[in-house]
Amino acid sequence: MNGERTAARRLLIVLMNTDPRNPEELAAPFYYAAVAAAMDYEVDLLCTATAGKLMFKGVAEAIRIKASEDKTVLDWIREAHDQGVRLWACPANLELFDKDDIDLIAECSGMMGAAAMIQTVMEGEARVLTF
């Protein structure tokens, strides 16, 4: 490669410091994901830790970014999903919050555990954004 950088085609966005109790934090990750997907990048978005609650039915649809607007966090998630973003839940979150696969929103593609995430970061050609 002679020291040349190659352009990554895959973006992994990890929500682990974003707290559903702070609505103003919640639109940006899904907006960035939707924009990247619209730019034809392959985008995966993992919700883990407290942010993992956003993948549970009833959570994102109950949160509005701005109290004066009807748009919910689930609307932001759907926009990202409609652009082709793959949304992942953390299996440890299901155990932590006593949830099961049936508790996940329809837009969630399934589970991405720690090993899969680390392998993507260390062995793949993905760039990573964290929120």
mmCIF file of C-alpha atoms in Angstrom:
data_model
loop_
_atom_site.group_PDB
_atom_site.id
_atom_site.type_symbol
_atom_site.label_atom_id
_atom_site.label_comp_id
_atom_site.label_asym_id
_atom_site.label_seq_id
_atom_site.Cartn_x
_atom_site.Cartn_y
_atom_site.Cartn_z
ATOM 1 C CA MET A 1 0.000 0.000 0.000
ATOM 2 C CA ASN A 2 3.074 2.296 0.145
ATOM 3 C CA GLY A 3 1.580 4.265 3.046
ATOM 4 C CA GLU A 4 -1.447 5.292 1.026
ATOM 5 C CA ARG A 5 -4.762 5.371 2.791
ATOM 6 C CA THR A 6 -7.639 3.556 1.219
ATOM 7 C CA ALA A 7 -11.150 4.823 1.527
ATOM 8 C CA ALA A 8 -13.337 2.750 3.803
ATOM 9 C CA ARG A 9 -16.714 1.706 2.445
ATOM 10 C CA ARG A 10 -18.169 0.658 5.780
ATOM 11 C CA LEU A 11 -19.104 2.753 8.802
ATOM 12 C CA LEU A 12 -19.834 1.331 12.237
ATOM 13 C CA ILE A 13 -21.667 3.711 14.554
ATOM 14 C CA VAL A 14 -21.717 2.710 18.207
ATOM 15 C CA LEU A 15 -24.175 4.282 20.624
ATOM 16 C CA MET A 16 -22.911 3.537 24.098
ATOM 17 C CA ASN A 17 -22.645 6.966 25.739
ATOM 18 C CA THR A 18 -25.986 8.205 24.450
ATOM 19 C CA ASP A 19 -28.687 8.142 27.080
ATOM 20 C CA PRO A 20 -32.382 7.928 26.133
ATOM 21 C CA ARG A 21 -33.084 10.181 29.137
ATOM 22 C CA ASN A 22 -31.391 13.021 27.211
ATOM 23 C CA PRO A 23 -33.486 13.396 24.026
ATOM 24 C CA GLU A 24 -31.249 16.102 22.552
ATOM 25 C CA GLU A 25 -28.496 13.457 22.193
ATOM 26 C CA LEU A 26 -30.584 11.048 20.147
ATOM 27 C CA ALA A 27 -31.153 12.455 16.653
ATOM 28 C CA ALA A 28 -27.532 12.977 15.617
ATOM 29 C CA PRO A 29 -26.387 9.326 15.522
ATOM 30 C CA PHE A 30 -29.335 8.260 13.372
ATOM 31 C CA TYR A 31 -28.978 11.336 11.157
ATOM 32 C CA TYR A 32 -25.258 10.622 10.596
ATOM 33 C CA ALA A 33 -26.091 6.993 9.831
ATOM 34 C CA ALA A 34 -28.802 7.969 7.325
ATOM 35 C CA VAL A 35 -26.500 10.462 5.594
ATOM 36 C CA ALA A 36 -23.687 7.919 5.310
ATOM 37 C CA ALA A 37 -26.062 5.321 3.896
ATOM 38 C CA ALA A 38 -27.431 7.872 1.423
ATOM 39 C CA MET A 39 -23.813 8.399 0.337
ATOM 40 C CA ASP A 40 -23.722 4.670 -0.501
ATOM 41 C CA TYR A 41 -21.602 3.629 2.446
ATOM 42 C CA GLU A 42 -22.394 0.380 4.201
ATOM 43 C CA VAL A 43 -23.594 1.405 7.657
ATOM 44 C CA ASP A 44 -24.106 -0.609 10.809
ATOM 45 C CA LEU A 45 -25.371 1.043 13.983
ATOM 46 C CA LEU A 46 -25.031 -0.762 17.305
ATOM 47 C CA CYS A 47 -26.996 0.326 20.377
ATOM 48 C CA THR A 48 -25.432 -0.896 23.591
ATOM 49 C CA ALA A 49 -25.340 0.031 27.290
ATOM 50 C CA THR A 50 -28.163 2.429 28.212
ATOM 51 C CA ALA A 51 -28.589 3.370 24.530
ATOM 52 C CA GLY A 52 -29.534 -0.250 23.930
ATOM 53 C CA LYS A 53 -32.972 0.551 25.296
ATOM 54 C CA LEU A 54 -33.682 2.373 22.019
ATOM 55 C CA MET A 55 -33.984 -1.000 20.270
ATOM 56 C CA PHE A 56 -36.788 -2.076 22.617
ATOM 57 C CA LYS A 57 -40.388 -1.666 21.522
ATOM 58 C CA GLY A 58 -42.071 1.384 23.024
ATOM 59 C CA VAL A 59 -38.911 3.267 24.057
ATOM 60 C CA ALA A 60 -37.895 5.270 20.968
ATOM 61 C CA GLU A 61 -41.479 5.957 19.946
ATOM 62 C CA ALA A 62 -42.123 7.645 23.308
ATOM 63 C CA ILE A 63 -39.209 10.105 22.992
ATOM 64 C CA ARG A 64 -39.412 13.390 21.099
ATOM 65 C CA ILE A 65 -36.225 15.300 20.342
ATOM 66 C CA LYS A 66 -38.107 18.573 20.698
ATOM 67 C CA ALA A 67 -41.207 18.710 22.865
ATOM 68 C CA SER A 68 -42.834 21.095 20.386
ATOM 69 C CA GLU A 69 -42.558 18.623 17.468
ATOM 70 C CA ASP A 70 -44.262 15.303 16.822
ATOM 71 C CA LYS A 71 -41.195 13.582 15.360
ATOM 72 C CA THR A 72 -40.017 10.797 17.653
ATOM 73 C CA VAL A 73 -36.705 8.997 17.960
ATOM 74 C CA LEU A 74 -38.378 6.020 16.280
ATOM 75 C CA ASP A 75 -39.014 8.281 13.275
ATOM 76 C CA TRP A 76 -35.273 9.075 13.160
ATOM 77 C CA ILE A 77 -34.506 5.346 13.440
ATOM 78 C CA ARG A 78 -36.925 4.553 10.601
ATOM 79 C CA GLU A 79 -35.351 7.192 8.368
ATOM 80 C CA ALA A 80 -31.921 5.628 8.914
ATOM 81 C CA HIS A 81 -33.348 2.154 8.355
ATOM 82 C CA ASP A 82 -35.081 3.278 5.162
ATOM 83 C CA GLN A 83 -31.725 4.537 3.863
ATOM 84 C CA GLY A 84 -30.286 1.051 4.362
ATOM 85 C CA VAL A 85 -28.682 1.341 7.796
ATOM 86 C CA ARG A 86 -28.536 -1.975 9.643
ATOM 87 C CA LEU A 87 -29.459 -1.505 13.295
ATOM 88 C CA TRP A 88 -28.155 -3.925 15.899
ATOM 89 C CA ALA A 89 -28.978 -4.653 19.502
ATOM 90 C CA CYS A 90 -26.471 -5.887 22.056
ATOM 91 C CA PRO A 91 -27.240 -9.357 23.441
ATOM 92 C CA ALA A 92 -25.912 -8.360 26.868
ATOM 93 C CA ASN A 93 -28.533 -5.598 26.965
ATOM 94 C CA LEU A 94 -31.345 -8.083 26.578
ATOM 95 C CA GLU A 95 -30.083 -9.966 29.585
ATOM 96 C CA LEU A 96 -29.414 -6.754 31.549
ATOM 97 C CA PHE A 97 -32.941 -5.439 31.016
ATOM 98 C CA ASP A 98 -34.712 -8.831 31.131
ATOM 99 C CA LYS A 99 -35.782 -8.601 27.486
ATOM 100 C CA ASP A 100 -35.985 -11.091 24.629
ATOM 101 C CA ASP A 101 -35.804 -10.972 20.817
ATOM 102 C CA ILE A 102 -39.551 -10.354 20.644
ATOM 103 C CA ASP A 103 -39.038 -7.077 22.532
ATOM 104 C CA LEU A 104 -36.946 -5.571 19.712
ATOM 105 C CA ILE A 105 -38.344 -3.026 17.267
ATOM 106 C CA ALA A 106 -39.006 -4.225 13.721
ATOM 107 C CA GLU A 107 -36.182 -2.065 12.335
ATOM 108 C CA CYS A 108 -33.579 -3.945 14.406
ATOM 109 C CA SER A 109 -31.582 -6.410 12.274
ATOM 110 C CA GLY A 110 -30.709 -8.616 15.244
ATOM 111 C CA MET A 111 -27.780 -8.952 17.614
ATOM 112 C CA MET A 112 -24.202 -7.790 17.400
ATOM 113 C CA GLY A 113 -22.158 -8.964 20.356
ATOM 114 C CA ALA A 114 -18.868 -7.607 21.619
ATOM 115 C CA ALA A 115 -16.756 -10.141 19.702
ATOM 116 C CA ALA A 116 -18.435 -9.349 16.376
ATOM 117 C CA MET A 117 -18.016 -5.619 16.960
ATOM 118 C CA ILE A 118 -14.359 -5.937 17.933
ATOM 119 C CA GLN A 119 -13.659 -8.186 14.962
ATOM 120 C CA THR A 120 -15.273 -5.631 12.639
ATOM 121 C CA VAL A 121 -13.117 -2.855 14.067
ATOM 122 C CA MET A 122 -9.841 -4.780 14.178
ATOM 123 C CA GLU A 123 -10.018 -6.879 11.025
ATOM 124 C CA GLY A 124 -12.361 -5.059 8.723
ATOM 125 C CA GLU A 125 -12.080 -1.935 6.704
ATOM 126 C CA ALA A 126 -14.683 -0.074 8.700
ATOM 127 C CA ARG A 127 -14.377 3.343 10.250
ATOM 128 C CA VAL A 128 -16.011 3.835 13.644
ATOM 129 C CA LEU A 129 -18.027 6.694 15.108
ATOM 130 C CA THR A 130 -19.173 6.593 18.698
ATOM 131 C CA PHE A 131 -21.894 8.590 20.338
#
